XYZ file of C-alpha atoms in Angstrom:
552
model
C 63.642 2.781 -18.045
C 61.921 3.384 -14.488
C 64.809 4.379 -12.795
C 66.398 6.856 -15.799
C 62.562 8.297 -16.061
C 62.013 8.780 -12.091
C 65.641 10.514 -11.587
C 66.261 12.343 -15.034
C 63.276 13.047 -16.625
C 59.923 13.009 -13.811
C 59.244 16.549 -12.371
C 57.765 14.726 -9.040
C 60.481 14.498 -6.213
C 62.814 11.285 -6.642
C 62.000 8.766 -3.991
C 64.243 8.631 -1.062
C 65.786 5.276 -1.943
C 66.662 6.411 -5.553
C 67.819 10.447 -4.287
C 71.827 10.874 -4.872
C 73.567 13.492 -5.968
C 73.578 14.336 -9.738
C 77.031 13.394 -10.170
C 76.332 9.626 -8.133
C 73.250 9.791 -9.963
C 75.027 10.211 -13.682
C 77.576 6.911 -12.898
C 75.042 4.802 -11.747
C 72.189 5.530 -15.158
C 75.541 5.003 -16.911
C 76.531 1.400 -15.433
C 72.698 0.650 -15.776
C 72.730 1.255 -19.409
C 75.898 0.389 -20.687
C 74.808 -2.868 -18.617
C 71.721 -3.063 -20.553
C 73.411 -2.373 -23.927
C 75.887 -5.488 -22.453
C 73.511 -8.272 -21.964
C 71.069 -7.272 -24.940
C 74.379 -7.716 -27.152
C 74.950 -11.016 -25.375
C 71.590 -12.032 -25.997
C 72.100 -11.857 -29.880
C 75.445 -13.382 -30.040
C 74.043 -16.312 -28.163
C 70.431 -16.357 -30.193
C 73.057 -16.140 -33.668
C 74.800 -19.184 -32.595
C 71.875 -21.165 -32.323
C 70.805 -20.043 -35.178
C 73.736 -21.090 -37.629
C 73.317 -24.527 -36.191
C 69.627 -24.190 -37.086
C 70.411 -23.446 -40.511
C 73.127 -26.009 -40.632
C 71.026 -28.695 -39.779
C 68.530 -27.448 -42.625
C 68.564 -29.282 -46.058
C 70.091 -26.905 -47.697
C 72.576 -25.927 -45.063
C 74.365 -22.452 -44.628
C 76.702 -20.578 -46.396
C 80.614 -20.938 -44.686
C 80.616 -17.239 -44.623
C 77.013 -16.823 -43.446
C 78.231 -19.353 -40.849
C 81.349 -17.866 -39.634
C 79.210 -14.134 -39.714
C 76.614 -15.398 -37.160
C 79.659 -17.020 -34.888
C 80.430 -15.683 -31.686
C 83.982 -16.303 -32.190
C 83.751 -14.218 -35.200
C 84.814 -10.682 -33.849
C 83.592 -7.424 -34.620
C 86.537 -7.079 -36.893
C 86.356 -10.218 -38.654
C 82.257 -9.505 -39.555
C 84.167 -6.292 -41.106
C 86.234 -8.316 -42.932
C 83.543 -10.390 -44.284
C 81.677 -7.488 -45.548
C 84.779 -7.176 -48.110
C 83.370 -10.739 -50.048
C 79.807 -10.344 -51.739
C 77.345 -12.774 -50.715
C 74.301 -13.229 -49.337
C 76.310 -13.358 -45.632
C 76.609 -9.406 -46.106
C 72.799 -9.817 -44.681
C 74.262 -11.261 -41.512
C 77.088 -9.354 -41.172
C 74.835 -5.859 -41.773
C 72.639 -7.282 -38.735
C 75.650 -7.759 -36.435
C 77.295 -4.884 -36.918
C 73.878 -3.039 -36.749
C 73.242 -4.837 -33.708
C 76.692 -3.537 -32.094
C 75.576 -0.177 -33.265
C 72.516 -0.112 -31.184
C 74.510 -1.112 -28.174
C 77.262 1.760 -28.286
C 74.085 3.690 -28.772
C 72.138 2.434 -25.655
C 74.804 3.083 -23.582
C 75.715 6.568 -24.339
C 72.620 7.992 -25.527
C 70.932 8.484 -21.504
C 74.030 10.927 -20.856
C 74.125 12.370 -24.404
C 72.382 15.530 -23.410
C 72.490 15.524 -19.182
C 72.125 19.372 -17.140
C 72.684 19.714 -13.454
C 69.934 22.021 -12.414
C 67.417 23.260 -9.866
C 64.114 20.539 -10.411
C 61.215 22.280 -8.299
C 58.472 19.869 -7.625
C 54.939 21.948 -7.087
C 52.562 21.786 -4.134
C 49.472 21.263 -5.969
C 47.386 21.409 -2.914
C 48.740 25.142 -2.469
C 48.275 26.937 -5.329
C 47.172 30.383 -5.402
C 45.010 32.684 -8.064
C 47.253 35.334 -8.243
C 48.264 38.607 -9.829
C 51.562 38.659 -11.359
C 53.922 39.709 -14.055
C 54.236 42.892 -15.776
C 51.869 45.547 -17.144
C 52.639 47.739 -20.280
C 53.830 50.870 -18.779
C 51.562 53.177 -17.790
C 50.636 56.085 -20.087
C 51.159 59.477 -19.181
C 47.605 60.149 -18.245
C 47.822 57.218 -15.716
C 50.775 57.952 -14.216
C 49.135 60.699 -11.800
C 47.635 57.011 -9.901
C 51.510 57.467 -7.788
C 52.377 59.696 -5.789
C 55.423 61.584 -7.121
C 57.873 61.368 -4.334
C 57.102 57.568 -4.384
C 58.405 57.158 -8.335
C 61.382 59.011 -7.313
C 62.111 56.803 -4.816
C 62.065 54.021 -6.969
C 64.753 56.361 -9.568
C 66.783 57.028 -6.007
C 66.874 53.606 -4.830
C 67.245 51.306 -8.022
C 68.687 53.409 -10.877
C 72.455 52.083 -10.021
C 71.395 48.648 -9.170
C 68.361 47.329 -11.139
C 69.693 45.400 -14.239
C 72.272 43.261 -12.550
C 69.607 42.914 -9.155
C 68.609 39.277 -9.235
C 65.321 39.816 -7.693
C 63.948 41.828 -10.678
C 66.454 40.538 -13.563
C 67.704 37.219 -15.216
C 70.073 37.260 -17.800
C 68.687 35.536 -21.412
C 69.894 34.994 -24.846
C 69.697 37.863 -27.193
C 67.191 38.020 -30.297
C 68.182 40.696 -32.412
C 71.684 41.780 -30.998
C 75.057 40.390 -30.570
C 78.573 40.879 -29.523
C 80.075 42.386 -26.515
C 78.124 45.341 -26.604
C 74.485 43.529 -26.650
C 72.853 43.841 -23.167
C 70.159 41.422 -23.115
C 67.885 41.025 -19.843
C 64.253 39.377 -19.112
C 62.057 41.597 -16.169
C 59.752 38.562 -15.304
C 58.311 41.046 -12.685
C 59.713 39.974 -9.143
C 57.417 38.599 -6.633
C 57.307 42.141 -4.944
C 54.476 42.857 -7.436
C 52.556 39.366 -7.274
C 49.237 40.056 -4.902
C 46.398 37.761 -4.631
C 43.491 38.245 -6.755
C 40.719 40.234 -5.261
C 42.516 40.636 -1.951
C 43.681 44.190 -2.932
C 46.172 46.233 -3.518
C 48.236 45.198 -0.429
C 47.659 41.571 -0.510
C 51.154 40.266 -1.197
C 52.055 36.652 -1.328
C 53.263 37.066 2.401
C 50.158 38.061 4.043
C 49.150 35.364 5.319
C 50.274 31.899 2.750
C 52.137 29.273 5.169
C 54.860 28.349 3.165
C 55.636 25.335 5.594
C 58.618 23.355 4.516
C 58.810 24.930 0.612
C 61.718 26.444 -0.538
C 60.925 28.690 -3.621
C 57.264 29.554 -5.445
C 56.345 29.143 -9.267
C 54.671 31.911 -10.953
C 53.158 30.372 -14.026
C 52.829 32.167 -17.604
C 52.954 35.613 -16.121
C 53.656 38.156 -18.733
C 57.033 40.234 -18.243
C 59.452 41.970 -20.795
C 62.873 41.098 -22.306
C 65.355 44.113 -22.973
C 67.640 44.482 -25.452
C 70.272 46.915 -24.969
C 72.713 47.757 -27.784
C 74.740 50.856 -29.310
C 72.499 53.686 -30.966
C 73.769 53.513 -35.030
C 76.394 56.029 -36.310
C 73.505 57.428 -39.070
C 71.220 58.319 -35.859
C 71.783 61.942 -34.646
C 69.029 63.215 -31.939
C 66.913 66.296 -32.618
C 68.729 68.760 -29.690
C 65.177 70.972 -29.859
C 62.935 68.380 -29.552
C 64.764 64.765 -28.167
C 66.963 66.691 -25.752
C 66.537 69.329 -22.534
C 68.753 70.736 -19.714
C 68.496 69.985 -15.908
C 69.474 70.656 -13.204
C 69.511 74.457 -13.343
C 67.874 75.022 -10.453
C 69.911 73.356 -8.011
C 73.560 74.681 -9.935
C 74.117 71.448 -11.709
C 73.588 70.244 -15.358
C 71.980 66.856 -16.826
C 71.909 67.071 -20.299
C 68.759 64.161 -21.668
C 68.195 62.882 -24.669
C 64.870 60.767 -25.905
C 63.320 59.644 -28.839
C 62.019 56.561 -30.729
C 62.853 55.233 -34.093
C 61.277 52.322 -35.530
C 60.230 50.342 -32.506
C 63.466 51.404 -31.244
C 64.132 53.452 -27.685
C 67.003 55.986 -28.043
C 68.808 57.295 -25.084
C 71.879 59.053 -24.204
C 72.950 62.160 -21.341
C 75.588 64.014 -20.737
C 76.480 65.365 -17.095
C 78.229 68.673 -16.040
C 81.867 67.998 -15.603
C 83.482 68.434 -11.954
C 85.174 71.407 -12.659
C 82.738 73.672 -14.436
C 79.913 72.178 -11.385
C 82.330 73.226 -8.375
C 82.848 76.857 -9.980
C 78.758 77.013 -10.402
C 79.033 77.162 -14.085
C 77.436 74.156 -15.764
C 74.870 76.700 -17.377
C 77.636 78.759 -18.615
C 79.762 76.956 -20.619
C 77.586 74.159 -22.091
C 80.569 72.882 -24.165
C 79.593 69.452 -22.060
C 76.728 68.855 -24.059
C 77.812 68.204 -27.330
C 78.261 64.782 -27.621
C 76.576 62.742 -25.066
C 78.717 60.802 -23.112
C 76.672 58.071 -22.604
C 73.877 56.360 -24.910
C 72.128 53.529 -25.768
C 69.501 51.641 -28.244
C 66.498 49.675 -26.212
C 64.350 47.105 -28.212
C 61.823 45.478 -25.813
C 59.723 42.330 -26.324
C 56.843 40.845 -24.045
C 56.726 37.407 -23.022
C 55.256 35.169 -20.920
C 57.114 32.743 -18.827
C 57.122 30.307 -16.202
C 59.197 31.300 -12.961
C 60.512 29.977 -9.617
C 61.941 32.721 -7.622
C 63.729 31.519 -4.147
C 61.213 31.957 -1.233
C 64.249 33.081 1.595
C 65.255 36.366 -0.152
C 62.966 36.642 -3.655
C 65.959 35.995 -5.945
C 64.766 34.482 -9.528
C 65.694 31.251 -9.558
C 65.184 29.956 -13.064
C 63.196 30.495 -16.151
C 61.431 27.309 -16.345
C 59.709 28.111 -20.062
C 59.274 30.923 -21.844
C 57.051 32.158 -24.411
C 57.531 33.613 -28.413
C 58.199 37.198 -28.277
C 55.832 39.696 -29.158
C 57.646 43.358 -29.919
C 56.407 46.062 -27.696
C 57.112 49.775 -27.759
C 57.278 52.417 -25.160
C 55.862 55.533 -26.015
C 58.392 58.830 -25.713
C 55.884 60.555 -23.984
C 54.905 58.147 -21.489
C 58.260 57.840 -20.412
C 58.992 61.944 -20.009
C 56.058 61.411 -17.625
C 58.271 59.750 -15.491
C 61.443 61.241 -16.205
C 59.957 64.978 -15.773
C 58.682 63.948 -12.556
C 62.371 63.024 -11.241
C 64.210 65.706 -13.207
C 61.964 68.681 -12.754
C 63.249 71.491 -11.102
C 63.588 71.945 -7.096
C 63.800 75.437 -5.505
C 66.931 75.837 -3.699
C 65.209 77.025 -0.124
C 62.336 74.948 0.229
C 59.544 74.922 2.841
C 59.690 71.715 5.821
C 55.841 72.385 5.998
C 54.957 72.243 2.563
C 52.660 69.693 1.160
C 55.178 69.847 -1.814
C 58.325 69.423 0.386
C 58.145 65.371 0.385
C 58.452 65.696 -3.286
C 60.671 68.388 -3.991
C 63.233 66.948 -1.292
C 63.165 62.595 -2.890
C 63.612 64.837 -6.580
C 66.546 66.556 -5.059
C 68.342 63.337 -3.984
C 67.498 61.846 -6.857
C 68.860 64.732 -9.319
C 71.932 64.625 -6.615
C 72.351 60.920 -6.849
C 72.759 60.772 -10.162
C 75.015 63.974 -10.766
C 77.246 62.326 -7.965
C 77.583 58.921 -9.583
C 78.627 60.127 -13.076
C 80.795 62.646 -11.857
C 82.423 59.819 -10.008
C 82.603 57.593 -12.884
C 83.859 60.683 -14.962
C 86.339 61.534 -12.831
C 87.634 58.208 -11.412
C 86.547 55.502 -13.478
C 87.272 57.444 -17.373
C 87.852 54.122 -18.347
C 85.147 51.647 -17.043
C 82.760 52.583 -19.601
C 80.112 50.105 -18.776
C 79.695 51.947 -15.266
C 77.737 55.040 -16.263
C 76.273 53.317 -18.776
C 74.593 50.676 -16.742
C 73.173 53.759 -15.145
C 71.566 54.913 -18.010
C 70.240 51.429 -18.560
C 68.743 51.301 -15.401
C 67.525 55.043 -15.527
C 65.561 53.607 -18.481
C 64.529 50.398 -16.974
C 62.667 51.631 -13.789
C 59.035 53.251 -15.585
C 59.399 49.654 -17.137
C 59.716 47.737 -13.806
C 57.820 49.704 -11.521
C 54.148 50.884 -13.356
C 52.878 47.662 -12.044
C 53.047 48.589 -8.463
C 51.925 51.991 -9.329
C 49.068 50.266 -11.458
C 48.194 48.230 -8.373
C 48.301 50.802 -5.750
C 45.518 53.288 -8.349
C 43.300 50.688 -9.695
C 44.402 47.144 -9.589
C 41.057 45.942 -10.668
C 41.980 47.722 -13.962
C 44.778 45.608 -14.217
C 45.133 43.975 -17.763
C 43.734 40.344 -17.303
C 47.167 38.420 -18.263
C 48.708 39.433 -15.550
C 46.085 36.868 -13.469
C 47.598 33.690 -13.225
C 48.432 30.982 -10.517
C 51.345 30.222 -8.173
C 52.421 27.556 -6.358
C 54.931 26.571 -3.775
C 57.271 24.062 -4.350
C 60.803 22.333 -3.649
C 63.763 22.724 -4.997
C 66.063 19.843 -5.804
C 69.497 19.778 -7.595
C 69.024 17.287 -10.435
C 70.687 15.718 -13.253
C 68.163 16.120 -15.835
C 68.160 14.609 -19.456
C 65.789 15.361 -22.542
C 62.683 13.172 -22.669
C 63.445 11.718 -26.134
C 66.419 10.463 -24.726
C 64.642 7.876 -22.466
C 62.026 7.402 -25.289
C 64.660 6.406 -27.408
C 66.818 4.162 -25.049
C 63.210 2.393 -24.761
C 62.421 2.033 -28.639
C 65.862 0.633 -29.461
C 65.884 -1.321 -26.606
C 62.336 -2.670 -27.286
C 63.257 -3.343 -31.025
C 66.586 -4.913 -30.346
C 64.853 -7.412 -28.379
C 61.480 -8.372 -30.012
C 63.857 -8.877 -33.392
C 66.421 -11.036 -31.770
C 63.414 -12.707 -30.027
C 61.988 -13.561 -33.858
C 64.705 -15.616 -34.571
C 64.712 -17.424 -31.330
C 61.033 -18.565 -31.676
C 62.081 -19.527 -35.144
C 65.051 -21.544 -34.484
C 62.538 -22.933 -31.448
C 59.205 -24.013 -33.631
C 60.480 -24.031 -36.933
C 64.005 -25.422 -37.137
C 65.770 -28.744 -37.520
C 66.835 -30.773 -34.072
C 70.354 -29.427 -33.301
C 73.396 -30.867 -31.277
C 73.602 -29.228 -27.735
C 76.320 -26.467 -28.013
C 78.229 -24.747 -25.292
C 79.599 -21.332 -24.603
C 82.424 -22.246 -26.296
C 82.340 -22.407 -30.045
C 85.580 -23.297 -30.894
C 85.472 -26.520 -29.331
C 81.902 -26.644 -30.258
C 83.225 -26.448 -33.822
C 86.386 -28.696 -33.857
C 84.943 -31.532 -32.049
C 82.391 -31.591 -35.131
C 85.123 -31.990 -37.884
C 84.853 -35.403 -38.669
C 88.913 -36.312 -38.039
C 87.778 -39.755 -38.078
C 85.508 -40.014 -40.841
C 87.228 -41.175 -44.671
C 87.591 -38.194 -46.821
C 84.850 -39.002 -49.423
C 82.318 -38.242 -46.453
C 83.423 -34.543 -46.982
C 83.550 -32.794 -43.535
C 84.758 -29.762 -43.089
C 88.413 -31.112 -41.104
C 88.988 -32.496 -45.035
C 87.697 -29.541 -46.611
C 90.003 -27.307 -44.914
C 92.687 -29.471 -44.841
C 91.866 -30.207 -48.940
C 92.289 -26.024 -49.769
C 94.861 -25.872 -47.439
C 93.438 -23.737 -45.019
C 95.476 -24.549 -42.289
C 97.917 -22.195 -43.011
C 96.480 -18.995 -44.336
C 95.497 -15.629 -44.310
C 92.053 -13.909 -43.451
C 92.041 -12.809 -47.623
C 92.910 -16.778 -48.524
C 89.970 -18.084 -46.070
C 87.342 -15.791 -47.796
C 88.234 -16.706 -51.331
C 88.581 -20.586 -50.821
C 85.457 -20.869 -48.952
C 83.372 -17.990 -50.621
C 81.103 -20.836 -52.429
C 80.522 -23.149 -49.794
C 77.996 -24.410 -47.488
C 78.170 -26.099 -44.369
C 75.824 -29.436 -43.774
C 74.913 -30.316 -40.051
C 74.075 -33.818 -39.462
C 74.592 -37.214 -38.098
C 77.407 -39.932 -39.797
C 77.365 -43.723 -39.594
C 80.714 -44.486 -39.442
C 81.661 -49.163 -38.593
C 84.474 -47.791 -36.370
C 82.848 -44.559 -34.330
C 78.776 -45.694 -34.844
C 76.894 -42.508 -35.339
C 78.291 -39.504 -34.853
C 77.503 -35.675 -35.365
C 79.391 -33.825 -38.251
C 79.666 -31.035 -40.099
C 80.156 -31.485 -43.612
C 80.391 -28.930 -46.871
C 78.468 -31.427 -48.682
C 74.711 -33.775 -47.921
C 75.791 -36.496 -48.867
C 74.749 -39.170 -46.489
C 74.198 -36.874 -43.829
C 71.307 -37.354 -41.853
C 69.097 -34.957 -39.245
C 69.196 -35.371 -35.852
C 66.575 -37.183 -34.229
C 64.802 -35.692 -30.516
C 65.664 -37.780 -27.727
C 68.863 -39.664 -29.285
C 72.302 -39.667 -27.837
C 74.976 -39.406 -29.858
């Protein structure tokens, strides 16, 4: 129990006499339990023998089949076998085969439910108040707190890559899609946005922790958002004059957008100007590209709050050690065309170095340019990878999502919503085999009962039972030598018995039928040829009980 609890279930780093790999680690809690399990079982075979003798020796003896179902030389087959005759052996036999079950349980049940995983063990001297997680995105009226050229720098540098980049995304299970075409992703927020409360804006994790000889950091019940991306339904058509507008105009390319909500549900699609009609300059000609959207997509979000360890050398999410219920969130349309007019608003085509606008008209540009590029590339080369230029729309959606905390932070981070203020803490990670609690627990209980019952018959055979002959470990001989060969057959030992139903030639059926209503007697014999000698009879008779201290 200490050693399975210290290397598969304890949180606390394994001592360095009991750390092996989680493969060495899985063989030896194996041997140790199915060794357990072993001697346990050995302990009631050998406590069952004493007792038959115990009852033998009583007055009123045992039952032959009660006898023969408390036997060690009685296999688990034979106890079977018994079962098959009514009688009040049936108790026996249900306690040895009951017993056996426990063992085959004991010895499997510690690697029943075993995962090799990262274990991180906290530095509870270093934890940190921080400020972490996600905030709702910010409303349209907040999102002036950014500069514009910085939001489109986000778009520019993380559109393409954000839902498959580890340091922002994990992958979980869905909870209201399926199939091939559910997208399902948790945005725990990334320790890029974690700062140190009341340090300000700029106060990262970084500025000044010593991290010493940790290898990742815990960031504990910070709020983020899971994001479920699926197809939009066939009965869903977008309102072209209100969901959808043209861009790219400006700058002799087309992006046709599409937005709007339904339900609690984020709809999405585009379409962009094909290669040919952009090289001849005439995507805002012939807008034949923009009536069915090439891409689209269905978003249903959720907030939750989770435990995380991200990976200290390059900020990569680890694991998601818990997580909490979901809570469904919506995005507002028009909080999102903040953002999304901001990167998609139109650029003149000669601009001005010196302007204070240039900064922004030039990272819109790129952006608008980045984007055109990519699908065109996908359209053109790729016609078949569909998930491509979708994933870009995905991303194109995810960014406000991802990002309004740092813009939050960098305009008023004492504003910030008050669940995003939790604590951190640095920590190890370990490769582990881990097992489920209740798997030790149980191993314990049925360990624990196993014993203390077997151990109840023990004391009883020791306080409260008849002297008995000394037995050894092997109960044949143990048996035969008590048959009473010598004895004349009115004395009624068992050798007679047997030998008087003809038991010395028969079948397991024959044995359970002849000797289904007898009893075995344990006792001494006076015999004028042998003097007294120990017997076992199927009948009182003379018998009498062994006395303490007497040699026989």
């Amino acid at each position: 129990m200490f050693y399975a609890n210290k290397v598969l279930v304890s949180v606390s780093p394994v001592p360095h006499f009991f750390a092996l790999s989680p493969g060495k680690t899985i063989t030896v809690v194996n041997v140790l339990s199915h060794g357990v399990a072993f001697l346990l079982l050995q302990l009631v075979s050998s406590v069952f023998e004493a007792l038959r003798w115990a009852l033998a020796s009583s007055r009123s003896g045992i039952r032959v089949m009660s006898f023969l179902a408390l036997g060690q030389a009685t296999s688990t087959l034979g106890v079977l076998s018994l079962c098959r005759k009514r009688g009040v052996h049936l108790i026996w036999c249900f306690q040895r085969l009951l017993f056996i079950t426990i063992s085959l349980v004991m010895g499997v049940i510690l690697i029943s439910n075993i995962t090799v995983k990262n274990v991180y063990s906290p530095n509870n001297d270093q934890k940190i108040q921080i400020v972490g997680g996600l905030t709702p995105i910010l409303t349209e009226s907040l999102t002036g707190l950014i500069s514009p050229s910085v939001i489109n720098v986000y778009f520019m540098e993380f559109t393409r890559t954000i839902i498959t980049d580890s340091t922002f995304v994990i992958s979980v299970e869905p909870l209201s899609c399926s199939g091939k075409d559910c997208f399902p992703i948790f945005l725990p927020g990334g320790l890029d946005v974690v700062r140190i409360q009341g340090e300000g804006p700029n106060s990262t994790l970084f500025s000044g922790l010593q991290v010493g000889d940790s290898t990742s950091v815990l960031i504990y019940d910070a709020p983020g958002y899971q994001l479920e991306f699926s197809p939009i339904e066939n009965d869903f058509s977008f309102n072209t004059s209100a969901d959808c507008s043209m861009h790219g105009n400006s700058t002799g390319d087309g992006l046709y957008f599409c937005i709007a909500s339904n339900g609690t549900r984020l709809l999405a699609g585009w379409s962009i100007c094909p290669s040919k009609l952009y090289l001849a300059g005439r995507c805002q000609d012939d807008i034949s590209w923009t009536t069915a959207l090439e891409q689209s997509t269905s978003l249903l979000s959720f907030q939750r709050h989770a435990t995380v360890a991200y990976d200290l050398a390059n900020f990569s999410i680890l694991s998601v050690e818990s997580i909490g219920p979901p809570v469904p969130s919506q995005f507002p349309v028009s909080d999102l065309r903040a953002f999304f007019t901001n990167v998609l608003a139109p650029v003149p085509m000669l601009e001005n170095t010196s302007s204070p606008a240039f900064i922004t008209q030039a990272t819109t540009a790129s952006v608008q340019f980045e984007l055109g590029w990519i699908l065109r590339l996908y359209q053109d080369d790729f016609s078949t990878y569909e998930n491509g230029p979708l994933n870009i729309l995905r991303g194109f959606l995810t960014i406000p999502i991802q990002f309004s905390t740092l813009a939050w932070q960098l305009g008023n981070i004492d504003s910030i919503p008050t669940d995003l203020k939790t604590n951190a803490a640095l920590s190890k990670a370990s490769n582990r085999a881990i097992a489920q609690p209740w798997t030790i627990k149980a191993f314990g209980v049925l360990g624990t009962l196993m014993y203390l019952w077997i151990m109840a018959y023990l004391m009883w055979v020791y306080w409260f039972s008849y002297n008995s002959a000394n037995r050894s470990i092997y109960p044949e001989i143990d048996v035969a030598s008590k048959c009473g060969a010598w004895l004349p057959p009115n004395v009624h030992t068992l050798g007679h018995t047997l030998r008087l139903l003809r038991l010395d030639n028969c079948s397991s059926s024959e044995v359970r039928e002849r000797l289904g209503g007898k009893k075995i007697f344990f006792g001494v014999q006076e015999s004028a040829e042998n003097g007294q000698r120990i017997v076992l009879a199927t009948e009182r008779g003379s018998l009498e009980k062994l006395n303490e201290g007497s040699e026989y």
